[in-house]
Short mmCIF file of C-alpha atoms in Angstrom, two decimals:
data_model
loop_
_atom_site.label_atom_id
_atom_site.label_comp_id
_atom_site.label_asym_id
_atom_site.label_seq_id
_atom_site.Cartn_x
_atom_site.Cartn_y
_atom_site.Cartn_z
CA MET A 1 -112.25 102.39 98.66
CA LEU A 2 -114.66 104.73 100.42
CA LEU A 3 -117.36 103.63 102.85
CA ALA A 4 -120.25 106.14 102.81
CA ILE A 5 -122.81 105.93 105.63
CA ASP A 6 -126.14 107.74 105.67
CA ALA A 7 -127.89 107.25 109.04
CA GLY A 8 -131.52 108.30 108.84
CA ASN A 9 -134.45 107.92 111.20
CA THR A 10 -135.77 104.79 109.46
CA ASN A 11 -132.71 103.16 107.87
CA VAL A 12 -128.93 103.31 107.90
CA VAL A 13 -127.61 103.05 104.34
CA PHE A 14 -124.06 101.93 103.59
CA ALA A 15 -122.30 102.17 100.22
CA ILE A 16 -118.83 101.31 98.97
CA TYR A 17 -117.26 103.44 96.24
CA ASP A 18 -114.20 102.53 94.21
CA GLY A 19 -113.46 105.96 92.76
CA ASP A 20 -116.68 106.94 90.96
CA THR A 21 -117.91 103.37 90.78
CA PRO A 22 -120.42 102.13 93.37
CA ARG A 23 -119.47 98.59 94.37
CA GLY A 24 -122.34 97.86 96.73
CA ARG A 25 -125.21 99.43 98.63
CA TRP A 26 -126.97 98.01 101.69
CA ARG A 27 -129.54 99.22 104.22
CA ILE A 28 -130.54 98.14 107.69
CA SER A 29 -133.25 99.49 109.98
CA THR A 30 -132.12 102.21 112.36
CA ASP A 31 -131.84 100.88 115.92
CA SER A 32 -130.01 102.87 118.58
CA ARG A 33 -129.37 99.63 120.51
CA ARG A 34 -127.33 98.10 117.68
CA THR A 35 -123.63 97.98 118.54
CA SER A 36 -120.63 98.59 116.30
CA ASP A 37 -119.84 94.86 116.40
CA GLU A 38 -123.37 93.98 115.28
CA TYR A 39 -123.10 96.45 112.40
CA ALA A 40 -119.74 94.92 111.48
CA VAL A 41 -120.97 91.32 111.39
CA TRP A 42 -123.93 92.24 109.19
CA LEU A 43 -122.07 94.65 106.89
CA THR A 44 -118.97 92.55 106.28
CA SER A 45 -121.18 89.56 105.50
CA ALA A 46 -123.13 91.62 102.99
CA MET A 47 -119.91 92.98 101.49
CA ALA A 48 -118.52 89.46 101.09
CA LEU A 49 -121.39 88.61 98.77
CA LYS A 50 -120.04 91.33 96.46
CA GLY A 51 -116.47 90.10 96.76
CA LEU A 52 -115.48 92.91 99.13
CA ALA A 53 -113.59 92.73 102.42
CA ALA A 54 -113.11 95.17 105.29
CA GLN A 55 -109.45 95.70 104.33
CA ASP A 56 -110.56 97.04 100.94
CA VAL A 57 -111.89 100.15 102.71
CA ASN A 58 -109.39 102.89 103.53
CA ALA A 59 -111.68 105.88 104.13
CA ALA A 60 -115.18 106.65 105.39
CA ILE A 61 -117.67 109.49 105.55
CA LEU A 62 -120.71 109.65 107.81
CA SER A 63 -123.93 111.66 107.77
CA SER A 64 -126.21 111.02 110.74
CA VAL A 65 -129.43 112.62 111.93
CA VAL A 66 -129.76 110.09 114.77
CA PRO A 67 -127.35 111.09 117.56
CA ALA A 68 -127.86 107.83 119.45
CA THR A 69 -126.49 105.78 116.54
CA THR A 70 -123.55 108.02 115.72
CA PRO A 71 -121.00 106.76 118.31
CA ASP A 72 -121.41 103.13 117.25
CA LEU A 73 -121.09 104.02 113.57
CA ILE A 74 -117.89 105.90 114.32
CA ARG A 75 -116.60 102.88 116.27
CA LEU A 76 -117.58 100.65 113.37
CA CYS A 77 -115.29 102.64 111.08
CA LYS A 78 -112.43 102.81 113.57
CA ASP A 79 -112.49 99.27 114.94
CA HIS A 80 -113.51 97.27 111.88
CA PHE A 81 -112.35 99.36 108.89
CA GLY A 82 -109.31 101.04 110.40
CA CYS A 83 -110.27 104.62 109.57
CA VAL A 84 -111.75 107.67 111.30
CA PRO A 85 -114.85 108.75 109.38
CA MET A 86 -115.21 112.26 108.01
CA ARG A 87 -118.44 113.56 109.59
CA ILE A 88 -120.98 115.97 108.15
CA GLY A 89 -121.52 118.64 110.79
CA ASP A 90 -117.90 118.65 111.93
CA PRO A 91 -116.73 122.28 111.57
CA ALA A 92 -113.56 120.99 109.92
CA VAL A 93 -115.57 119.45 107.07
CA ASP A 94 -116.36 121.85 104.24
CA VAL A 95 -119.63 120.77 102.62
CA GLY A 96 -119.03 123.14 99.73
CA ILE A 97 -122.29 125.07 99.82
CA GLU A 98 -123.16 128.41 101.41
CA ILE A 99 -125.75 128.00 104.17
CA ARG A 100 -128.03 131.01 103.93
CA ILE A 101 -130.37 130.48 106.90
CA ASP A 102 -130.77 132.25 110.27
CA ASN A 103 -128.71 129.69 112.20
CA PRO A 104 -126.48 127.60 109.92
CA ARG A 105 -125.82 125.13 112.76
CA GLU A 106 -129.46 124.05 112.56
CA ALA A 107 -129.14 122.74 109.01
CA GLY A 108 -129.64 118.97 109.03
CA ALA A 109 -126.75 116.88 107.75
CA ASP A 110 -128.93 114.96 105.29
CA ARG A 111 -130.48 118.14 103.94
CA LEU A 112 -127.09 119.72 103.25
CA VAL A 113 -125.75 116.57 101.61
CA ASN A 114 -128.80 116.41 99.34
CA ALA A 115 -128.40 120.07 98.41
CA VAL A 116 -124.73 119.55 97.53
CA ALA A 117 -125.52 116.58 95.29
CA ALA A 118 -128.44 118.35 93.63
CA THR A 119 -126.46 121.48 92.73
CA GLU A 120 -123.70 119.37 91.20
CA ARG A 121 -126.08 117.70 88.74
CA TYR A 122 -129.08 120.02 88.30
CA GLN A 123 -129.61 123.68 87.50
CA ALA A 124 -130.39 126.03 90.42
CA PRO A 125 -132.73 127.32 91.69
CA LEU A 126 -134.02 123.98 92.83
CA VAL A 127 -136.01 122.11 95.45
CA VAL A 128 -135.13 118.68 96.82
CA LEU A 129 -138.29 116.85 97.87
CA ASP A 130 -137.30 114.02 100.23
CA ILE A 131 -140.16 111.77 101.38
CA GLY A 132 -139.25 109.31 104.11
CA THR A 133 -139.81 109.36 107.87
CA GLY A 134 -140.19 113.09 107.42
CA THR A 135 -141.13 115.04 104.32
CA THR A 136 -138.61 117.78 103.61
CA PHE A 137 -138.44 120.45 100.93
CA ASP A 138 -134.86 121.75 100.73
CA VAL A 139 -134.32 124.91 98.74
CA VAL A 140 -131.24 126.01 96.82
CA ASP A 141 -131.50 129.55 95.48
CA ALA A 142 -130.37 130.83 92.10
CA ASP A 143 -126.92 131.63 93.55
CA GLY A 144 -126.43 128.00 94.58
CA ALA A 145 -126.84 128.61 98.33
CA PHE A 146 -128.85 126.45 100.71
CA ALA A 147 -131.76 128.74 101.54
CA GLY A 148 -133.77 126.66 104.02
CA GLY A 149 -137.02 124.87 103.32
CA ILE A 150 -139.89 123.01 104.94
CA ILE A 151 -140.09 120.03 107.31
CA ALA A 152 -143.30 118.03 107.74
CA PRO A 153 -144.12 114.52 109.04
CA GLY A 154 -143.77 111.74 106.51
CA PRO A 155 -146.91 109.89 105.37
CA THR A 156 -146.08 106.63 107.15
CA LEU A 157 -145.34 108.46 110.39
CA SER A 158 -148.62 110.35 110.17
CA LEU A 159 -150.59 107.20 109.45
CA ASP A 160 -148.99 105.33 112.34
CA ALA A 161 -149.69 108.23 114.70
CA LEU A 162 -153.34 108.30 113.63
CA HIS A 163 -153.66 104.58 114.34
CA ARG A 164 -151.97 104.88 117.75
CA VAL A 165 -154.00 107.79 119.14
CA ALA A 166 -157.41 106.98 117.64
CA ALA A 167 -158.65 103.72 119.20
CA GLN A 168 -161.14 102.87 116.46
CA LEU A 169 -158.89 103.55 113.47
CA PRO A 170 -157.08 100.50 112.05
CA LYS A 171 -153.51 100.34 110.78
CA VAL A 172 -153.62 100.61 106.98
CA ASP A 173 -151.11 100.74 104.16
CA ILE A 174 -150.54 103.79 102.03
CA ALA A 175 -152.18 103.19 98.67
CA LYS A 176 -153.78 105.26 95.96
CA PRO A 177 -157.57 104.98 96.33
CA ASP A 178 -159.77 104.93 93.25
CA ARG A 179 -161.95 107.64 94.78
CA VAL A 180 -161.24 110.71 96.86
CA ILE A 181 -164.38 110.14 98.95
CA GLY A 182 -163.83 107.02 101.04
CA ARG A 183 -166.77 104.61 101.34
CA GLY A 184 -165.41 103.08 104.55
CA THR A 185 -162.89 103.71 107.30
CA VAL A 186 -159.94 102.17 105.46
CA GLY A 187 -160.76 103.99 102.23
CA ALA A 188 -161.22 107.27 104.08
CA MET A 189 -157.86 106.91 105.84
CA GLN A 190 -156.05 105.97 102.64
CA SER A 191 -157.63 108.91 100.85
CA GLY A 192 -156.58 111.27 103.62
CA MET A 193 -153.00 110.07 103.45
CA TYR A 194 -152.59 109.70 99.69
CA TRP A 195 -154.61 112.62 98.37
CA GLY A 196 -153.85 114.73 101.43
CA TYR A 197 -150.10 114.36 100.96
CA THR A 198 -150.40 114.83 97.22
CA ALA A 199 -152.25 118.10 97.80
CA MET A 200 -149.70 119.19 100.41
CA ILE A 201 -146.79 118.50 98.06
CA GLU A 202 -148.42 120.32 95.17
CA GLY A 203 -149.45 123.28 97.30
CA LEU A 204 -146.09 123.73 99.00
CA LEU A 205 -144.15 123.38 95.76
CA ARG A 206 -146.30 126.08 94.17
CA ARG A 207 -145.71 128.41 97.10
CA ILE A 208 -141.96 127.71 97.16
CA LYS A 209 -141.69 128.41 93.45
CA ALA A 210 -143.63 131.66 93.85
CA GLU A 211 -141.16 132.85 96.51
CA LEU A 212 -138.02 131.50 94.90
CA SER A 213 -138.70 132.63 91.34
CA PRO A 214 -141.76 134.94 91.24
CA THR A 215 -141.62 135.47 87.47
CA GLY A 216 -140.85 131.83 86.66
CA THR A 217 -137.50 132.84 85.20
CA PRO A 218 -135.24 131.11 85.92
CA PRO A 219 -137.42 128.03 86.30
CA VAL A 220 -137.26 126.03 89.55
CA THR A 221 -136.16 122.40 89.21
CA VAL A 222 -137.71 119.84 91.58
CA ILE A 223 -135.71 116.71 92.45
CA GLY A 224 -137.40 113.86 94.30
CA THR A 225 -135.63 111.39 96.57
CA GLY A 226 -136.37 109.21 99.60
CA GLY A 227 -138.09 105.90 100.07
CA MET A 228 -141.63 107.06 99.30
CA VAL A 229 -141.12 109.70 96.64
CA ARG A 230 -142.24 107.48 93.76
CA VAL A 231 -145.61 106.92 95.47
CA PHE A 232 -146.46 110.59 95.00
CA ALA A 233 -144.19 111.96 92.27
CA GLU A 234 -146.10 110.67 89.26
CA GLU A 235 -149.45 111.85 90.62
CA THR A 236 -148.30 115.41 91.26
CA GLY A 237 -146.54 115.84 87.92
CA MET A 238 -144.36 118.46 89.61
CA VAL A 239 -141.20 116.39 90.18
CA ASP A 240 -138.74 116.91 87.33
CA HIS A 241 -136.23 114.22 88.32
CA ILE A 242 -136.18 111.26 90.72
CA ASP A 243 -132.71 110.62 92.10
CA ALA A 244 -132.55 107.69 94.52
CA ASP A 245 -128.77 108.01 95.00
CA LEU A 246 -128.76 111.73 95.81
CA THR A 247 -127.57 111.48 99.44
CA LEU A 248 -124.86 108.91 98.80
CA ARG A 249 -123.56 110.88 95.82
CA GLY A 250 -123.49 113.99 97.99
CA LEU A 251 -121.37 112.17 100.55
CA LEU A 252 -118.95 111.10 97.83
CA LEU A 253 -118.67 114.70 96.55
CA ILE A 254 -118.06 116.12 100.04
CA TYR A 255 -115.47 113.47 100.81
CA ARG A 256 -113.59 114.26 97.61
CA ARG A 257 -113.68 118.00 98.27
CA ASN A 258 -112.17 117.63 101.72
CA ALA A 259 -109.71 114.86 100.88
CA LYS A 260 -108.39 116.97 98.00
CA SER A 261 -107.93 120.00 100.26
CA GLY A 262 -106.37 117.91 103.00
CA GLY A 263 -109.33 118.43 105.34
#
């Protein structure tokens, strides 16, 4: 079985695949102080609830955008699952997509994995809208190449920053206000976050589509993923598909590609 690990800024997500079949999926908050042994105690306990044991795993693949967590996740695989993980970003690992940006080494592991999964299931040209700690728009052109995109702060990060630096502004949750014009501080902040991010998403998607396919032919497909995408996707009406498993499926596809080729 394959252990797939997606280490993001907010959460580390683990999944076990038996061939094409997902056998379990678990997430834990990202903490650079967490050791490989701590990961192992938590993960093997969670796996046991699904009838899975560490010895069932014989391969692993890792995507990490948090360098401080990467060594312990590698040790987790080596010491507790008996395998060296395939790592996105390792030059020996072929992700299977052309990277058509100024400096291909700058392409984030999670962004490439999402692009790979999206092109396997959806028609290019396409945009992957990933709303989490950051908000990213990852573009795949009509030829199926990763063509760059946009990176912006995520809504929760922006809201937390506003609370931290402005002494009189409270900490509020992200929610859809009934009105655009807030009648109080909380309403005004929620409006700024919800309607502000909705407007940003709509505006940037329109501009991306105009650059990517000026005539509208072929049409640009928008795929939404990430922990907060559902909060905004319905309101914008511009997200064609929501795919919560995009990153993990991309890891599975990349693992297969390299295992098959002997990489």
